[in-house]
Structure formats: structure tokens, C-alpha cells
XYZ file of C-alpha atoms in Angstrom:
428
model
C 19.111 -57.130 40.795
C 17.224 -53.949 42.156
C 13.587 -53.777 42.745
C 11.710 -50.877 42.840
C 7.899 -51.213 44.142
C 5.555 -48.086 43.100
C 1.743 -47.853 44.146
C -0.833 -45.487 42.884
C -4.590 -45.053 42.714
C -4.638 -45.785 38.940
C -4.068 -49.129 37.178
C -4.646 -47.214 33.775
C -1.666 -45.087 33.982
C 1.093 -47.753 34.372
C -0.755 -50.133 32.263
C -0.739 -47.602 29.113
C 2.800 -46.555 30.054
C 4.023 -50.221 29.254
C 1.516 -50.377 26.382
C 2.878 -47.386 24.679
C 6.471 -48.798 24.882
C 5.408 -51.869 23.549
C 3.667 -49.885 20.510
C 6.740 -47.787 20.019
C 8.959 -51.175 19.637
C 11.068 -50.411 22.933
C 9.320 -52.925 24.992
C 7.739 -56.498 24.758
C 5.059 -57.951 26.825
C 6.893 -61.327 27.565
C 4.314 -62.836 30.283
C 0.328 -62.384 31.161
C 0.137 -64.491 34.198
C -3.102 -65.831 36.120
C -5.782 -64.760 33.519
C -8.440 -66.478 32.987
C -8.427 -66.107 29.340
C -5.938 -68.008 27.055
C -5.563 -64.931 24.458
C -4.858 -62.580 27.110
C -1.422 -62.041 25.439
C -3.027 -60.892 22.154
C -5.923 -58.872 23.583
C -5.010 -55.601 24.951
C -8.454 -54.655 26.168
C -9.073 -57.592 28.103
C -5.764 -57.513 30.151
C -6.876 -54.252 31.396
C -10.202 -54.668 31.942
C -9.529 -57.931 34.174
C -7.268 -55.811 36.400
C -10.117 -53.144 36.648
C -12.545 -55.567 37.467
C -10.594 -57.029 40.163
C -9.810 -53.591 41.892
C -13.533 -52.835 41.597
C -14.273 -55.751 44.022
C -12.802 -53.318 46.981
C -14.124 -50.109 46.921
C -12.863 -48.906 50.309
C -9.266 -49.372 49.043
C -7.939 -46.375 46.702
C -4.470 -47.512 46.307
C -5.110 -50.705 44.129
C -2.217 -50.252 41.763
C 1.247 -51.900 41.859
C 3.924 -51.270 39.333
C 7.210 -53.101 39.819
C 10.737 -52.724 38.131
C 13.316 -55.277 38.029
C 16.774 -53.825 37.209
C 19.434 -56.242 36.433
C 23.392 -55.386 36.167
C 24.628 -54.282 32.538
C 25.021 -57.845 30.509
C 22.580 -59.987 32.398
C 20.437 -59.930 29.293
C 18.780 -63.173 29.906
C 16.514 -65.060 27.615
C 12.731 -64.898 27.905
C 12.514 -68.162 29.523
C 14.671 -67.174 32.669
C 13.104 -63.902 33.030
C 9.736 -65.441 33.323
C 11.195 -67.638 36.118
C 12.714 -65.000 38.155
C 9.735 -62.976 37.862
C 7.447 -65.881 38.712
C 9.561 -66.574 41.921
C 9.910 -62.821 42.836
C 6.069 -62.437 43.169
C 5.738 -65.638 44.911
C 7.923 -64.293 47.404
C 6.109 -61.070 48.080
C 2.818 -62.520 48.114
C 1.297 -62.058 44.667
C 1.668 -65.563 43.146
C -1.908 -65.713 42.515
C -2.782 -62.346 41.339
C -3.083 -61.452 37.358
C 0.332 -59.687 36.436
C 1.826 -58.317 33.341
C 5.579 -58.519 32.365
C 7.106 -56.290 29.957
C 10.688 -56.316 29.090
C 12.202 -52.751 28.201
C 14.957 -52.006 25.751
C 14.954 -48.361 26.205
C 17.792 -47.799 29.059
C 21.535 -48.730 29.469
C 20.702 -51.658 31.583
C 18.251 -54.702 31.391
C 14.889 -53.995 33.276
C 11.549 -55.519 33.589
C 8.390 -53.871 34.360
C 5.330 -55.613 36.130
C 1.934 -54.274 36.458
C -0.554 -56.123 38.858
C -3.371 -55.176 41.579
C -3.318 -55.695 45.316
C -6.844 -56.771 45.267
C -7.528 -60.377 45.331
C -10.402 -62.262 43.405
C -12.432 -62.621 46.860
C -12.092 -58.740 47.234
C -9.544 -58.857 50.025
C -6.821 -56.216 49.888
C -3.138 -57.877 50.102
C -1.341 -55.214 52.417
C 1.427 -52.865 50.929
C 2.815 -51.302 54.366
C 6.481 -51.991 54.385
C 6.372 -54.799 51.711
C 9.775 -53.402 50.352
C 11.683 -54.111 53.521
C 9.819 -57.042 54.760
C 9.034 -59.156 51.504
C 10.789 -57.533 48.529
C 14.228 -57.255 49.781
C 14.811 -60.981 51.314
C 13.150 -62.285 48.245
C 15.614 -60.336 45.884
C 18.653 -61.343 47.705
C 17.444 -65.120 47.650
C 16.591 -64.801 43.937
C 20.525 -63.579 43.460
C 21.724 -66.827 44.767
C 19.276 -68.974 43.267
C 19.796 -67.604 39.995
C 23.430 -66.434 40.318
C 22.705 -62.590 39.677
C 24.874 -60.006 40.513
C 24.215 -58.929 43.960
C 23.045 -55.164 44.045
C 25.168 -54.349 46.978
C 28.187 -55.104 45.332
C 27.418 -52.360 42.400
C 28.036 -48.744 42.363
C 24.888 -46.813 44.279
C 22.674 -45.462 41.350
C 23.738 -48.089 38.730
C 20.667 -49.853 38.701
C 18.365 -47.179 38.882
C 15.749 -47.164 36.247
C 17.060 -44.226 33.810
C 14.304 -42.031 32.149
C 13.284 -43.084 28.614
C 15.577 -41.136 25.917
C 12.793 -39.398 24.103
C 13.692 -38.341 20.790
C 12.695 -35.012 19.318
C 9.178 -34.846 17.594
C 8.409 -34.846 13.814
C 5.220 -33.815 13.303
C 3.411 -36.118 10.921
C 5.935 -38.886 11.485
C 4.109 -40.650 14.480
C 0.998 -40.278 16.260
C 1.000 -36.844 17.576
C -0.762 -37.296 20.800
C 0.785 -40.447 22.009
C 4.158 -39.019 21.294
C 3.539 -35.738 22.924
C 1.777 -37.829 26.213
C 5.261 -39.649 26.234
C 7.398 -36.584 26.508
C 4.824 -34.899 29.108
C 4.693 -37.786 31.499
C 8.644 -37.715 31.554
C 8.895 -34.037 32.030
C 6.172 -33.600 34.547
C 7.230 -36.550 36.710
C 10.966 -35.825 36.531
C 11.634 -31.978 36.402
C 11.565 -29.165 38.989
C 9.936 -25.989 37.437
C 8.042 -23.146 39.087
C 6.269 -21.583 36.146
C 4.752 -22.355 32.944
C 7.720 -20.309 30.948
C 10.107 -22.703 32.914
C 8.300 -25.925 31.799
C 8.333 -24.530 28.361
C 12.127 -24.309 28.377
C 12.170 -28.214 29.015
C 9.274 -28.713 26.231
C 10.664 -26.912 23.567
C 13.760 -29.302 23.630
C 11.379 -31.921 22.335
C 9.530 -29.495 20.036
C 6.771 -29.237 22.265
C 5.080 -25.977 23.646
C 2.477 -25.666 26.577
C 0.224 -22.829 25.149
C -2.250 -20.525 26.967
C -3.068 -18.416 23.668
C -3.596 -14.631 23.687
C -4.892 -12.981 26.584
C -7.952 -12.059 24.738
C -8.515 -15.679 23.882
C -11.462 -17.874 25.213
C -8.640 -20.435 26.274
C -6.717 -17.949 28.476
C -9.575 -16.457 29.891
C -11.167 -19.787 30.740
C -7.582 -20.949 32.322
C -7.177 -23.645 29.457
C -4.139 -25.193 27.967
C -3.211 -26.824 24.806
C -0.108 -28.523 23.820
C 1.385 -27.800 20.313
C 3.950 -29.110 18.101
C 6.733 -26.964 16.913
C 8.929 -26.920 13.523
C 12.539 -26.431 13.042
C 12.095 -22.665 13.107
C 9.892 -22.919 16.510
C 6.628 -22.108 14.772
C 3.396 -24.012 15.865
C 2.271 -26.589 13.344
C -0.570 -29.104 13.363
C -3.928 -29.409 15.583
C -3.573 -28.293 19.165
C -4.125 -30.855 21.791
C -6.279 -30.256 24.982
C -4.409 -30.886 28.069
C -7.754 -32.343 29.564
C -7.589 -35.274 26.768
C -4.667 -36.798 28.462
C -5.524 -39.735 31.108
C -2.760 -38.419 33.172
C -2.811 -34.828 34.733
C -1.414 -32.313 32.288
C -3.956 -29.422 32.657
C -2.852 -25.873 33.889
C -4.201 -26.117 37.533
C -2.267 -29.666 37.819
C 0.753 -27.906 36.556
C 0.891 -25.074 38.963
C -0.086 -27.295 42.060
C 3.301 -28.337 41.655
C 5.068 -25.052 41.459
C 5.281 -24.738 45.416
C 6.625 -28.295 45.927
C 9.148 -27.928 42.995
C 10.216 -24.621 44.614
C 11.135 -26.049 47.773
C 12.895 -29.211 46.044
C 14.858 -27.351 43.699
C 16.498 -25.064 46.290
C 18.532 -28.177 47.233
C 20.479 -28.015 43.807
C 21.117 -24.182 43.797
C 24.749 -24.506 45.193
C 25.186 -27.309 42.541
C 24.110 -25.415 39.527
C 25.965 -22.041 40.789
C 29.302 -24.078 41.161
C 28.985 -25.700 37.604
C 28.576 -22.172 36.057
C 31.380 -20.513 38.182
C 33.803 -23.286 37.553
C 33.106 -23.193 33.880
C 33.361 -19.280 33.846
C 36.875 -19.764 35.932
C 38.107 -22.300 33.211
C 37.326 -20.372 30.330
C 38.589 -16.685 30.893
C 38.330 -14.660 27.765
C 35.845 -16.807 25.893
C 32.167 -15.643 24.595
C 28.795 -16.525 26.123
C 28.304 -19.093 23.311
C 31.230 -20.831 24.019
C 30.585 -21.195 27.918
C 27.107 -22.468 26.674
C 28.558 -25.173 24.590
C 30.806 -26.125 28.084
C 27.815 -26.352 30.080
C 26.015 -28.378 27.525
C 28.746 -30.819 27.993
C 28.211 -31.148 31.539
C 24.272 -31.745 30.971
C 23.256 -27.952 31.495
C 21.422 -26.619 28.787
C 21.173 -22.857 28.377
C 18.177 -21.060 26.740
C 18.897 -17.428 25.741
C 15.762 -15.124 25.472
C 16.344 -12.326 22.639
C 14.228 -9.522 21.492
C 13.584 -8.889 17.844
C 16.772 -6.772 17.804
C 18.878 -9.814 18.798
C 19.385 -7.960 22.493
C 19.965 -10.605 25.269
C 17.457 -9.751 27.962
C 17.047 -12.756 29.729
C 18.526 -16.748 30.305
C 17.185 -20.031 31.516
C 19.203 -22.773 32.591
C 17.925 -26.630 32.327
C 20.143 -28.662 34.448
C 19.414 -32.223 33.348
C 21.416 -33.721 36.048
C 19.593 -32.746 38.933
C 16.340 -32.400 36.708
C 16.019 -28.620 37.687
C 14.943 -25.691 35.979
C 16.137 -22.225 36.924
C 15.794 -18.505 35.598
C 19.057 -16.514 35.695
C 17.803 -14.169 38.099
C 16.579 -17.146 40.425
C 20.230 -17.890 40.921
C 21.238 -14.613 41.803
C 22.315 -11.466 40.332
C 25.581 -12.775 39.045
C 23.752 -15.572 36.761
C 21.314 -13.323 35.273
C 21.732 -12.438 31.778
C 23.355 -9.077 32.434
C 25.251 -10.550 35.478
C 26.830 -13.214 33.110
C 27.669 -10.805 30.241
C 29.389 -8.623 32.720
C 31.400 -11.193 34.490
C 32.521 -12.358 30.835
C 33.476 -8.797 29.882
C 35.392 -8.440 33.245
C 37.136 -11.406 32.687
C 38.141 -10.493 29.183
C 39.399 -7.210 30.293
C 41.527 -8.763 33.038
C 42.923 -11.294 30.542
C 43.622 -8.388 28.154
C 41.156 -9.625 25.473
C 38.216 -7.766 24.259
C 34.844 -9.593 24.937
C 34.356 -12.031 22.016
C 37.955 -11.972 20.751
C 40.539 -14.831 21.230
C 43.992 -13.333 20.115
C 45.741 -14.842 23.219
C 48.238 -18.052 22.824
C 47.375 -21.056 24.870
C 50.420 -20.833 27.121
C 49.163 -16.954 27.788
C 45.956 -18.029 28.208
C 46.620 -20.684 31.035
C 48.799 -18.209 32.691
C 46.034 -15.657 32.916
C 43.772 -18.348 34.110
C 45.982 -19.230 36.991
C 46.367 -15.639 38.042
C 42.527 -15.104 37.478
C 41.932 -18.128 39.756
C 44.162 -16.557 42.641
C 42.552 -13.229 42.219
C 39.036 -14.880 42.729
C 40.012 -16.974 45.719
C 41.782 -13.988 47.307
C 38.642 -12.069 46.858
C 36.556 -14.805 48.403
C 39.056 -14.758 51.470
C 38.643 -11.207 52.017
C 34.989 -11.574 51.681
C 34.867 -14.287 54.496
C 37.066 -12.200 56.858
C 34.926 -9.060 56.487
C 31.718 -11.375 57.169
C 33.506 -12.781 60.105
C 34.557 -9.507 61.626
C 31.015 -7.981 61.192
C 29.687 -11.056 62.771
C 32.127 -11.238 65.778
C 30.398 -8.949 68.036
C 27.033 -10.271 67.532
C 28.162 -13.909 68.155
C 29.806 -12.668 71.260
C 26.870 -11.202 72.534
C 24.595 -13.698 71.497
C 26.270 -17.306 71.636
C 26.273 -18.772 75.035
C 29.893 -19.822 76.456
C 30.730 -23.524 76.287
C 32.645 -25.345 78.599
C 34.278 -28.939 78.053
C 35.865 -29.421 81.336
C 35.374 -33.027 83.039
C 33.052 -33.192 86.188
C 33.169 -36.178 88.342
C 30.019 -38.387 88.003
C 29.655 -38.017 92.142
C 29.457 -34.080 91.644
C 26.719 -34.568 88.942
C 23.946 -35.654 91.514
C 20.918 -33.794 91.893
C 20.524 -31.673 94.934
C 17.751 -32.918 97.398
C 14.933 -30.428 97.649
C 14.260 -29.169 101.037
C 10.821 -29.799 102.483
C 8.972 -27.068 103.559
C 8.203 -27.168 107.381
C 4.416 -26.933 107.841
C 3.543 -24.843 110.768
C 0.648 -25.661 113.055
């Protein structure tokens, strides 16, 4: 079992997140503990109001919401009664046994997991300290529960197995569900997890769920006032239905809030540049003589969706990559010249010529294609080696001048004593 504790300044956010899952029939409220009213499990408003009332007892504490997820190993799908006992034991171990808390069982991921929503403000207005709660309280409690209930220890599993996976959001169909709630679920998932640096990059992800973040025309009042609305798209990509204002959501989805993420996302996604470049390079290397559409299909199997931008004549002028593995969005030009639309077409055309095939045609046999692939790989590796030699040669003189000489000869300890400073003679 793995316990993940998240704290925030908003009780409404984790509460509505779990309640929306219940409304979508992918979660179930299995426990409402320490509530004064008997019908807390039936009254949604009362459950939230009581938590907010407690939080308001301490106005000096801004972080008053606690959201915990307990993740079990695949196959550990226990009955409701056992899950309630596990949660109660865990909350006692971290010092929240007297706090009101809600327990939701989620069924939308590959492994069983629970979500717990509570507050760290006690009935007397005192704050339960949260500093280092994971290391000092949660971890010892988790290990004790694993032994007590015979759970699979987290340490014996592969790293990342228990990390709660994002909800598999189905594509939106306008008119088949409550539009605003459905858009809100998608937005929360995308804004929280994906790294994008522009509104078009955000739309590259949202469009896959038939949603678009729309600023309107430049002469419109929405655009001039820096407004933002969200629209549902039909199968042909046309906007349908009533636009929903970004400010109407209870979480931050306005243009200013989205743009405030760009700088941080830019730094975060730089860590994944090599990963996506390597995936594209290897795919091109393995598929010499293939068309761009075939390369795109191969990348999609690896979790990288490629969005082509074409003009009215059908000419390709831009390309965007959405890497669902690393949750990063890149314009092709941001990856480098060779990964732009023109760069990819040039590389595919060059590979086709080296393989003796016209771009877009596949007239070679399988054995011929494999032989050409091996020869193409050797050519590329040879070019890489020559490039490295040239770079090393050009850097050699500079490194010789700038780099300090390093010596690794042994020096006896006795010789390493500091010399005594001579005392200055004072003349009378």
C-alpha cells in the first residue's frame, strides 16, 4: 500500500473532485466518519459545510485541506468493511482519528485505491501540524497496516506501480452529459498534469477530447478584455453548444491563470527534450522509406500524438507533438530545426532516396528494406562519430588553455601540514 498526502488551501476542490466521480459512477462514498449528523452520507451539502465550518475556526491557517490517496496492489480489491477498518487505522496512526473525514473508493484506474478528504483544523480551533507528516507519521503507519492486514508491501513492488493514474477521460459528446461538468473534469486533468507554453499547445491536448479554449476574434469584446471561453467540438471540429466562461469554474482556468504556468512549464519540459527527440529519431531510423502518416501512427503507439497543421490547400506548415508519457507538449520547431514540419519531411525524403524509394511509395521487399535499414543506421552512426570528432578537435585548444591541470599523485600526510606563518618583528 502507498499513501500519498496532498495539502491545499481549498476544501472545495478535493471535495468536488471526488463527488463528481461519484456522479459519474466511477467512485463510491464508503464512509463519512465523525460527522455529528446521522444522514451525512445522504446529504452532500452537509458534508462540505461541516468541513468548511471547522476550517473557518482558525483564520490564521491558510492550508486547511488534506487530500489523501491510499493505493493498493492490483488484486487487493477488498470488501467495504475491510477498507473502512484500514482507513480508520491509518487515520488514527497519523493523528486524524477524531477529525471528520470522507472516504471514496475509486474504480477508474488499473489498481484499487481510496481517496480521503478531511481538514487539519480541530473542533477547538487548534491546527494539526502537517510538517513532515508523511515521513514521521504516514510511513510508519503504512508499514504497520501492511503487517496487520496482510497487504502487499510497497517496497516489494516495481517503482511507480502504485502511483495513482490520471482518470481515463472519454471523449465528450455534446448533449450526452452535463457539458460544464464534463469540460471541468477534462480541464482539471490537463491543467494539472500537462506542460504547455502557449494556448495553441494547450488546445493540442484539449482538442483530443473535443474541447477548445477560445479567445474569440481579435475584434471581439472577449478577446480585448483578455477573456476565455471553453467550447465543445463536433466530429468535424466545429464549435457547438453554448460557450462556458473560464471564470465560472471553481478552479483556476482563466487566461491569466493559464499564462502564469507557461514559464514554469517551459523549465519543466526541458528535462524531457532528449526523451522525445530520441523517440522521433529512432522511429525514423526504424522506418526508412515510409510516409509521414505511417511515422505518426508508429509514434502514436508509443504514446506520442502528432498534430499536423495544414492550410486550406492541404499543405503542411506546422506540427505539434503531445507526449502522453511525459505529459509534455512541443511544437516541432521547439524541439529543433530537424523536428519541424519541413525538417521531418526533408528527413523522410532523404531517407526514401537513400533507400531507393520515392517519398510515399513502398516498392521494396521486406528483406531489401531491412538491408537498407541496417546500412542507413551505419551511415547515421558514422556521421555522428565524425561530428563528435570535429567538435572535440575544435574544443581541444580551448580546453587546453582554460582547463586547469589535474594531478593525482599521492602526497604523504606529513607533507600536507600547513606552514607556520612567520611573526612580524615589532621594532621599538
